[in-house]
Coordinates of C-alpha atoms in Angstrom, one line a residue:
M677 CA 35.5 3.6 -34.3
L678 CA 32.8 1.8 -32.4
E679 CA 29.6 1.5 -34.4
P680 CA 26.2 0.1 -33.5
P681 CA 24.7 -2.7 -35.6
G682 CA 23.7 -1.7 -39.1
V683 CA 25.8 1.6 -39.2
A684 CA 28.4 0.2 -41.6
G685 CA 25.7 -0.9 -44.0
R686 CA 24.0 2.5 -43.9
K687 CA 27.3 4.3 -44.5
A688 CA 28.0 2.1 -47.6
R689 CA 24.6 3.2 -49.0
G690 CA 25.2 6.8 -48.2
A691 CA 22.2 6.9 -45.8
R692 CA 22.2 8.3 -42.3
A693 CA 19.5 7.6 -39.7
P694 CA 18.1 10.6 -37.8
I695 CA 19.1 11.1 -34.2
G696 CA 16.3 11.2 -31.6
P697 CA 13.4 9.1 -30.4
A698 CA 13.2 7.5 -33.8
C699 CA 16.8 6.3 -33.6
E700 CA 18.2 3.8 -31.1
W701 CA 21.8 5.1 -31.1
V702 CA 23.6 8.4 -30.4
K703 CA 27.2 9.1 -31.5
V704 CA 29.2 10.8 -28.7
N705 CA 32.4 12.7 -29.4
A706 CA 34.7 12.0 -26.5
T707 CA 38.2 13.7 -26.6
N708 CA 40.8 12.4 -24.2
N709 CA 42.8 15.6 -23.4
S710 CA 44.4 14.1 -20.3
G711 CA 47.0 12.0 -22.1
L712 CA 46.6 9.4 -19.4
P713 CA 46.4 5.7 -20.2
G714 CA 42.9 4.6 -21.0
R715 CA 40.9 2.4 -23.3
L716 CA 40.9 5.2 -25.9
P717 CA 44.2 6.8 -27.1
P718 CA 44.6 10.6 -27.0
G719 CA 42.7 12.4 -29.8
R720 CA 39.1 12.5 -30.9
R721 CA 37.2 9.2 -30.9
F722 CA 33.5 8.4 -31.4
H723 CA 31.4 6.1 -29.3
W724 CA 27.8 4.9 -29.9
L725 CA 25.5 4.9 -26.9
P726 CA 21.8 3.9 -26.7
W727 CA 19.3 6.7 -27.1
C728 CA 17.4 5.5 -24.1
L729 CA 20.2 6.9 -21.9
F730 CA 19.5 10.4 -23.1
A731 CA 15.8 10.5 -23.8
T732 CA 14.0 13.3 -21.9
R733 CA 11.0 14.6 -23.8
R734 CA 9.5 14.4 -27.2
I735 CA 12.0 16.8 -28.9
D736 CA 13.5 16.8 -32.4
W737 CA 17.1 17.7 -31.6
S738 CA 18.9 19.7 -34.2
V739 CA 22.6 19.5 -35.0
R740 CA 23.2 22.3 -32.4
G741 CA 20.2 21.1 -30.4
G742 CA 20.0 19.9 -26.8
S743 CA 20.2 21.3 -23.3
A744 CA 22.3 21.3 -20.3
T745 CA 20.2 18.4 -19.1
F746 CA 21.0 16.4 -22.2
I747 CA 24.7 17.1 -21.8
S748 CA 24.6 15.9 -18.2
R749 CA 22.9 12.7 -19.3
A750 CA 25.6 12.3 -21.9
R751 CA 28.3 12.7 -19.3
A752 CA 26.6 10.2 -17.0
A753 CA 26.3 7.7 -19.8
V754 CA 30.0 8.1 -20.8
R755 CA 31.0 7.5 -17.2
H756 CA 29.2 4.2 -17.1
T757 CA 30.5 3.1 -20.5
P758 CA 33.3 0.5 -20.1
A759 CA 35.0 1.5 -23.4
L760 CA 35.5 5.1 -22.0
S761 CA 36.4 4.2 -18.5
G762 CA 39.8 5.6 -17.3
C763 CA 39.6 8.7 -19.5
R764 CA 39.1 12.3 -18.4
C765 CA 37.0 13.4 -21.4
R766 CA 35.5 16.5 -22.8
V767 CA 32.1 15.4 -24.1
G768 CA 30.2 16.9 -27.0
V769 CA 27.1 15.2 -28.4
T770 CA 26.5 15.7 -32.1
M771 CA 23.0 15.2 -33.3
R772 CA 21.1 15.7 -36.5
D773 CA 17.6 16.7 -37.3
P774 CA 15.8 14.2 -39.7
C775 CA 15.2 17.0 -42.2
E776 CA 18.8 18.4 -42.1
G777 CA 21.0 18.5 -45.2
P778 CA 23.7 15.9 -45.7
G779 CA 26.7 18.1 -45.3
E780 CA 25.8 20.3 -42.4
K781 CA 26.5 17.8 -39.6
E782 CA 30.0 17.0 -40.7
E783 CA 30.9 20.7 -41.0
L784 CA 29.8 21.6 -37.6
E785 CA 31.3 18.5 -36.1
E786 CA 34.7 19.3 -37.6
G787 CA 34.5 22.9 -36.5
A788 CA 33.8 21.9 -32.9
A789 CA 36.7 19.5 -32.9
A790 CA 39.1 22.1 -34.4
T791 CA 38.3 24.7 -31.6
G792 CA 38.8 22.1 -28.9
H793 CA 35.5 23.3 -27.3
P794 CA 32.7 20.9 -28.2
A795 CA 29.4 22.6 -28.0
E796 CA 27.9 22.2 -24.6
V797 CA 25.0 24.6 -25.0
L798 CA 22.7 23.0 -27.5
E799 CA 19.5 24.3 -29.1
A800 CA 16.3 22.3 -29.5
K801 CA 13.5 22.3 -32.0
C802 CA 10.3 21.3 -30.3
S803 CA 7.1 20.3 -32.0
D804 CA 5.1 22.0 -29.2
V805 CA 4.8 25.8 -28.9
D806 CA 5.6 25.9 -25.2
S807 CA 8.7 23.7 -25.4
D808 CA 11.1 26.5 -24.6
S809 CA 9.4 27.3 -21.3
D810 CA 9.3 23.6 -20.5
L811 CA 13.1 23.3 -20.9
E812 CA 13.6 26.3 -18.7
T813 CA 11.5 25.0 -15.9
E814 CA 12.7 21.4 -16.0
G815 CA 15.6 21.9 -13.6
T816 CA 15.1 19.9 -10.5
H817 CA 12.7 17.5 -12.1
K818 CA 15.2 16.5 -14.8
L819 CA 18.0 16.1 -12.2
G820 CA 15.8 13.7 -10.3
E821 CA 15.0 11.8 -13.4
L822 CA 18.7 11.4 -14.2
V823 CA 19.4 10.0 -10.8
K824 CA 16.4 7.7 -11.1
D825 CA 17.5 6.4 -14.5
T826 CA 21.1 5.9 -13.3
L827 CA 19.9 3.9 -10.3
Y828 CA 17.7 1.7 -12.5
L829 CA 20.5 1.1 -15.0
R830 CA 22.9 0.1 -12.3
S831 CA 20.4 -2.2 -10.8
C832 CA 19.7 -3.8 -14.1
Q833 CA 23.4 -4.4 -14.6
A834 CA 23.7 -5.9 -11.1
H835 CA 20.8 -8.3 -11.7
N836 CA 21.8 -9.1 -15.3
V837 CA 18.5 -8.0 -16.9
V838 CA 17.7 -5.8 -19.9
P839 CA 16.4 -2.4 -18.8
A840 CA 12.8 -1.6 -19.7
S841 CA 12.9 1.3 -22.1
C842 CA 9.4 2.6 -21.1
F843 CA 10.7 3.1 -17.5
L844 CA 13.6 5.3 -18.9
R845 CA 11.0 7.2 -21.0
Q846 CA 8.7 7.7 -18.0
G847 CA 10.3 10.8 -16.7
S848 CA 8.1 12.6 -14.2
A849 CA 4.8 11.1 -15.5
P850 CA 2.4 10.0 -12.7
E851 CA 1.7 6.6 -14.2
L852 CA 4.2 3.8 -14.9
N853 CA 2.7 1.2 -17.2
L854 CA 4.9 -2.0 -17.5
R855 CA 2.1 -4.5 -18.1
H856 CA 2.9 -7.6 -20.3
R857 CA 6.7 -6.9 -20.2
G858 CA 7.8 -10.3 -18.9
L859 CA 9.9 -8.7 -16.1
G860 CA 10.0 -11.9 -14.0
P861 CA 11.5 -12.0 -10.5
Q862 CA 14.9 -10.6 -11.6
G863 CA 13.3 -7.7 -13.4
A864 CA 11.2 -6.9 -10.3
R865 CA 14.3 -6.8 -8.1
A866 CA 16.0 -4.4 -10.5
L867 CA 12.9 -2.2 -10.6
A868 CA 12.4 -2.2 -6.8
S869 CA 15.5 -0.3 -6.0
S870 CA 14.4 2.6 -8.3
L871 CA 10.9 2.7 -6.8
M872 CA 11.9 3.2 -3.2
S873 CA 12.7 6.9 -3.6
N874 CA 10.8 7.7 -6.8
P875 CA 8.6 10.8 -6.1
Y876 CA 6.8 10.9 -9.4
I877 CA 4.9 7.7 -9.8
K878 CA 1.3 7.7 -8.5
R879 CA 0.0 4.6 -10.3
L880 CA 2.1 1.5 -10.9
D881 CA 0.8 -1.1 -13.4
L882 CA 2.7 -4.4 -13.4
R883 CA 0.0 -6.7 -14.7
D884 CA 1.0 -10.0 -16.3
N885 CA 4.8 -9.9 -15.7
G886 CA 5.3 -13.4 -14.2
L887 CA 6.6 -11.8 -10.9
C888 CA 5.7 -14.9 -8.8
G889 CA 6.3 -14.9 -5.1
A890 CA 10.0 -13.9 -5.3
G891 CA 9.3 -10.8 -7.4
A892 CA 6.4 -9.8 -5.1
E893 CA 8.8 -10.0 -2.1
A894 CA 11.3 -7.7 -3.9
L895 CA 8.6 -5.1 -4.8
A896 CA 7.0 -5.3 -1.4
D897 CA 10.0 -3.7 0.2
A898 CA 9.8 -0.8 -2.2
L899 CA 6.1 -0.4 -1.8
S900 CA 6.4 -0.2 1.9
K901 CA 8.8 2.7 1.7
N902 CA 7.4 4.7 -1.2
S903 CA 5.0 7.4 -0.1
S904 CA 3.8 8.7 -3.5
I905 CA 2.3 5.5 -5.1
S906 CA -1.4 5.2 -4.3
D907 CA -2.6 2.8 -7.0
V908 CA -1.0 -0.6 -7.7
D909 CA -1.9 -3.3 -10.2
L910 CA -0.2 -6.7 -9.6
S911 CA -2.9 -8.8 -11.4
E912 CA -2.0 -12.0 -13.3
N913 CA 1.5 -12.5 -11.8
Q914 CA 1.2 -15.9 -10.1
L915 CA 1.8 -14.4 -6.7
G916 CA 0.3 -17.3 -4.7
A917 CA 0.4 -17.3 -0.9
V918 CA 4.0 -16.2 -0.7
G919 CA 3.4 -13.1 -2.8
A920 CA 0.2 -12.3 -1.1
Q921 CA 1.9 -12.4 2.3
A922 CA 4.6 -10.0 1.1
V923 CA 2.2 -7.5 -0.5
C924 CA -0.2 -7.5 2.4
A925 CA 2.7 -6.8 4.8
A926 CA 3.8 -3.9 2.7
L927 CA 0.3 -2.5 2.5
V928 CA -0.1 -2.7 6.3
M929 CA 3.1 -0.6 6.7
N930 CA 2.1 2.0 4.0
P931 CA -1.3 3.6 4.3
A932 CA -0.7 5.8 1.3
I933 CA -1.7 3.1 -1.1
Q934 CA -5.4 3.3 -1.7
R935 CA -6.1 1.0 -4.5
V936 CA -4.7 -2.5 -5.1
Q937 CA -5.6 -5.1 -7.8
L938 CA -4.6 -8.7 -7.2
A939 CA -6.8 -10.4 -9.7
G940 CA -5.8 -13.7 -11.3
N941 CA -3.0 -14.6 -8.9
G942 CA -4.1 -18.1 -7.8
L943 CA -5.0 -16.9 -4.3
E944 CA -6.5 -19.6 -2.0
E945 CA -7.5 -20.1 1.6
Q946 CA -3.9 -19.6 2.8
A947 CA -3.7 -16.3 1.1
A948 CA -7.0 -15.3 2.6
Q949 CA -5.4 -15.3 6.1
Y950 CA -3.0 -12.6 5.0
L951 CA -5.8 -10.6 3.3
A952 CA -7.8 -10.8 6.4
E953 CA -4.9 -9.3 8.4
L954 CA -4.7 -6.5 5.9
L955 CA -8.4 -5.7 6.2
L956 CA -8.1 -5.6 10.0
A957 CA -4.9 -3.5 10.1
N958 CA -5.0 -1.1 7.1
T959 CA -7.3 1.9 7.1
G960 CA -5.9 3.6 4.1
L961 CA -6.9 1.0 1.5
K962 CA -10.1 2.1 -0.4
S963 CA -10.4 -0.4 -3.2
L964 CA -9.4 -4.1 -3.4
D965 CA -9.7 -6.4 -6.4
L966 CA -9.5 -10.1 -5.6
S967 CA -11.4 -11.4 -8.7
Y968 CA -10.4 -14.4 -10.7
N969 CA -8.8 -16.3 -7.8
Q970 CA -9.6 -19.5 -6.0
L971 CA -11.0 -18.1 -2.8
N972 CA -13.3 -20.9 -1.5
D973 CA -15.6 -21.5 1.5
Q974 CA -12.8 -21.5 4.0
A975 CA -11.6 -18.2 2.5
G976 CA -15.1 -16.7 2.9
E977 CA -15.2 -17.7 6.5
T978 CA -11.9 -16.0 7.1
L979 CA -12.6 -12.8 5.1
G980 CA -16.2 -12.3 6.4
P981 CA -15.3 -11.3 10.0
A982 CA -12.4 -9.2 8.8
L983 CA -14.7 -7.3 6.4
A984 CA -17.0 -6.6 9.4
E985 CA -14.2 -5.1 11.4
N986 CA -12.5 -3.2 8.5
A987 CA -12.5 0.6 8.7
G988 CA -11.9 2.2 5.4
L989 CA -12.5 -0.1 2.4
T990 CA -15.2 1.2 0.1
E991 CA -15.0 -1.1 -2.9
L992 CA -14.4 -4.8 -3.0
N993 CA -14.4 -7.1 -6.1
M994 CA -14.7 -10.8 -5.2
S995 CA -16.1 -12.0 -8.6
W996 CA -15.1 -15.2 -10.2
N997 CA -14.1 -17.0 -7.0
H998 CA -15.5 -20.1 -5.2
L999 CA -17.7 -18.6 -2.4
R1000 CA -20.4 -21.1 -1.9
G1001 CA -22.4 -22.6 1.0
S1002 CA -21.1 -21.7 4.4
G1003 CA -18.4 -19.5 2.9
A1004 CA -20.9 -17.3 1.1
V1005 CA -23.1 -17.1 4.2
A1006 CA -20.1 -16.1 6.5
F1007 CA -19.0 -13.5 4.0
A1008 CA -22.5 -12.0 3.8
R1009 CA -22.6 -11.7 7.5
G1010 CA -19.5 -9.6 7.3
L1011 CA -21.3 -7.3 4.9
E1012 CA -24.1 -6.9 7.5
A1013 CA -21.7 -5.3 10.0
S1014 CA -19.7 -3.3 7.5
I1015 CA -20.0 0.4 7.8
F1016 CA -17.7 1.6 5.0
L1017 CA -18.2 -0.7 2.0
R1018 CA -20.2 1.0 -0.8
V1019 CA -19.5 -1.2 -3.8
L1020 CA -19.4 -5.1 -3.7
D1021 CA -19.1 -7.5 -6.6
I1022 CA -19.6 -11.2 -5.7
S1023 CA -20.8 -12.3 -9.2
Y1024 CA -19.8 -15.6 -10.7
N1025 CA -19.4 -17.4 -7.3
G1026 CA -22.3 -19.8 -7.1
C1027 CA -23.5 -18.4 -3.7
G1028 CA -26.9 -20.1 -4.3
D1029 CA -30.1 -19.5 -2.3
P1030 CA -28.3 -19.7 1.1
G1031 CA -26.0 -16.9 0.1
A1032 CA -28.8 -14.8 -1.4
S1033 CA -30.8 -15.2 1.9
A1034 CA -27.7 -14.1 3.9
V1035 CA -27.3 -11.0 1.7
G1036 CA -31.0 -10.2 2.1
E1037 CA -30.5 -10.3 5.9
A1038 CA -27.5 -8.0 5.6
L1039 CA -29.4 -5.5 3.5
K1040 CA -31.9 -5.1 6.4
T1041 CA -29.3 -3.5 8.6
N1042 CA -26.6 -2.3 6.2
N1043 CA -27.1 1.4 5.5
V1044 CA -24.0 2.1 3.5
L1045 CA -23.8 -0.3 0.5
E1046 CA -24.8 1.4 -2.8
E1047 CA -23.9 -1.1 -5.5
L1048 CA -24.3 -4.9 -5.4
N1049 CA -23.5 -7.4 -8.1
L1050 CA -25.0 -10.9 -7.6
S1051 CA -25.1 -12.0 -11.3
N1052 CA -24.6 -15.7 -12.1
N1053 CA -24.8 -17.0 -8.6
R1054 CA -27.4 -19.9 -9.0
I1055 CA -30.1 -17.9 -7.3
S1056 CA -33.6 -19.3 -7.9
A1057 CA -37.0 -17.7 -7.4
L1058 CA -36.9 -18.8 -3.7
G1059 CA -33.5 -17.1 -3.2
A1060 CA -34.9 -13.9 -4.9
L1061 CA -37.8 -13.9 -2.4
S1062 CA -35.3 -13.9 0.5
L1063 CA -33.2 -11.2 -1.1
G1064 CA -36.3 -9.1 -1.6
Q1065 CA -36.9 -9.0 2.1
G1066 CA -33.8 -6.9 2.5
L1067 CA -34.9 -4.6 -0.4
Q1068 CA -38.2 -3.8 1.4
V1069 CA -36.3 -1.9 4.2
N1070 CA -33.0 -0.9 2.7
R1071 CA -32.5 2.8 2.0
T1072 CA -29.1 3.1 0.4
L1073 CA -28.8 0.5 -2.4
R1074 CA -28.8 2.2 -5.8
I1075 CA -27.7 -0.6 -8.1
L1076 CA -28.6 -4.2 -8.0
V1077 CA -27.4 -6.7 -10.7
V1078 CA -28.9 -10.2 -10.6
S1079 CA -28.5 -11.1 -14.3
R1080 CA -27.9 -14.7 -15.4
N1081 CA -29.6 -16.3 -12.4
P1082 CA -32.2 -19.1 -12.7
M1083 CA -34.9 -17.1 -10.9
R1084 CA -37.2 -16.8 -13.9
S1085 CA -39.8 -14.2 -14.2
E1086 CA -41.3 -15.1 -10.8
G1087 CA -38.1 -14.2 -8.9
C1088 CA -37.7 -11.0 -10.9
S1089 CA -41.2 -9.9 -10.1
A1090 CA -40.7 -10.6 -6.4
L1091 CA -37.7 -8.2 -6.4
L1092 CA -39.8 -5.5 -8.2
K1093 CA -42.6 -5.9 -5.6
S1094 CA -40.1 -5.6 -2.8
V1095 CA -38.7 -2.3 -4.2
R1096 CA -42.3 -1.0 -4.7
A1097 CA -43.1 -1.8 -1.1
N1098 CA -40.3 0.4 0.1
P1099 CA -41.2 4.1 -0.1
L1100 CA -37.7 5.1 0.9
S1101 CA -35.9 2.9 -1.7
A1102 CA -32.9 4.5 -3.4
A1103 CA -32.9 2.1 -6.3
E1104 CA -31.7 3.5 -9.6
L1105 CA -30.8 0.4 -11.6
L1106 CA -32.2 -3.1 -11.5
D1107 CA -30.4 -5.4 -13.9
F1108 CA -32.2 -8.6 -14.9
S1109 CA -30.2 -9.2 -18.1
D1110 CA -30.3 -12.7 -19.7
I1111 CA -33.4 -13.7 -17.7
Q1112 CA -36.6 -14.3 -19.6
V1113 CA -39.6 -12.4 -18.2
N1114 CA -43.3 -12.4 -19.0
R1115 CA -45.9 -9.8 -19.6
E1116 CA -46.8 -9.6 -15.9
F1117 CA -43.3 -8.5 -15.1
D1118 CA -43.5 -5.8 -17.8
D1119 CA -46.7 -4.4 -16.4
L1120 CA -45.2 -4.4 -12.9
A1121 CA -42.1 -2.6 -14.1
G1122 CA -44.3 0.0 -15.8
S1123 CA -46.2 0.7 -12.6
L1124 CA -43.0 0.9 -10.6
K1125 CA -41.5 3.5 -12.8
L1126 CA -44.5 5.7 -12.2
I1127 CA -43.5 5.6 -8.5
L1128 CA -39.7 5.8 -9.1
P1129 CA -39.2 7.8 -12.3
R1130 CA -35.4 7.6 -12.0
L1131 CA -35.4 3.8 -11.9
C1132 CA -33.9 2.0 -14.8
I1133 CA -35.0 -1.7 -15.3
K1134 CA -32.8 -3.7 -17.6
T1135 CA -33.9 -7.0 -19.1
A1136 CA -33.0 -9.1 -22.1
A1137 CA -35.6 -7.3 -24.2
H1138 CA -35.2 -3.8 -22.8
R1139 CA -31.6 -2.4 -22.9
V1140 CA -31.2 0.9 -21.0
E1141 CA -28.4 3.3 -20.8
Y1142 CA -27.3 4.0 -17.2
R1143 CA -24.3 6.2 -16.3
R1144 CA -22.7 5.1 -13.1
E1145 CA -21.3 7.9 -10.9
L1146 CA -17.8 7.0 -9.8
L1147 CA -16.8 7.3 -6.2
P1148 CA -14.7 10.3 -5.4
I1149 CA -11.4 8.4 -5.1
F1150 CA -11.8 6.8 -8.5
R1151 CA -12.7 9.9 -10.5
P1152 CA -10.0 10.9 -12.9
S1153 CA -8.0 13.9 -11.8
K1154 CA -8.4 17.1 -13.8

């Protein structure tokens, strides 16, 4: 008898572990009725198989419990078990509820063996009231899940990697979360083959898996062919220029993907060229996160013109990069011509006064942008004055964040005066956090709120609650 680790010890103590999601192993009764040579001699034999091969839903299976879906999974698992290869087997799966008495399982098991007809129609005890209807309507979905799991297990075996149990438990859920799993390039290759034709996954989260460029290339082929995935997170995977090239090429081919996160991947000016090609070619992408990379001045000069020509991107996160000097100015000029971008975060870049001045010029003509984050960009009072010139005529900007800039109270007051001078201003939130302001600023803020009652002004001394309204594509589905 083949037994999983620890079974002998439990038997010696008279203890038996429950079968189900709380147990990692399932005992399969395989009877070789063919009499043909095989790895198992004729007669009843038991074989232990991992529970992950059978898991479908959160069900406590009774001794008679199960479903036709479960039996089909058992058969598929046996077919791919080396110890059972070569046998034409009748398969019955014997399972026990955690609360079941100690003798019931053995009696039923022996009865099934004696009749020669192992139970293939199993009953299930579900914790949910509507579990019976769920089992009746699973049908096609469960068959698709079985095919998906089988493809993944075969791929893992071919690439010599351990299967990710959470993928096998994913079923038909719309989100696959595999972050921090350490998949590596080989794990990505094994996963890619299962993603190509997977119709269930809408959001794929592979953050922090050490995919590197090779893993990204493997996944890119799957992403270019999958028409159901619309949200991908590949942050913190050390993709570099090679990975960026592969991912961008896949996104150009697949307009179904609307949201992509590439934060913390060591992207530099070489990767910026591929990103620029993506912005010029892809009209399906709505949100792009490039934060925590090394995109410098040269990258800004490359991305700026591409942003100006882009048709579709509504949210861009460029925070925690190195856009300074000429790069920041070139990027801001791209903002001036953009007619789709509604949310822009360029905080923690060190744009300085030249960058703030270029943004101010962009705000004079841009009539689309609604949210702008310029916090921690070395903007002085002089830069605030230039930025304010754009606020005097802009009609769409609702949120402006300039916290942690050395503009002092003078620069903050200049921005307030610019908003006050614009009777058509759409301002709802001005964030001056971590900047010390004086009484003159407080008096000016009070008078401005009389003109714009909806305006929230946030300072180090005055914390306000402001609820941001999400863009339609980012609102959670009901």
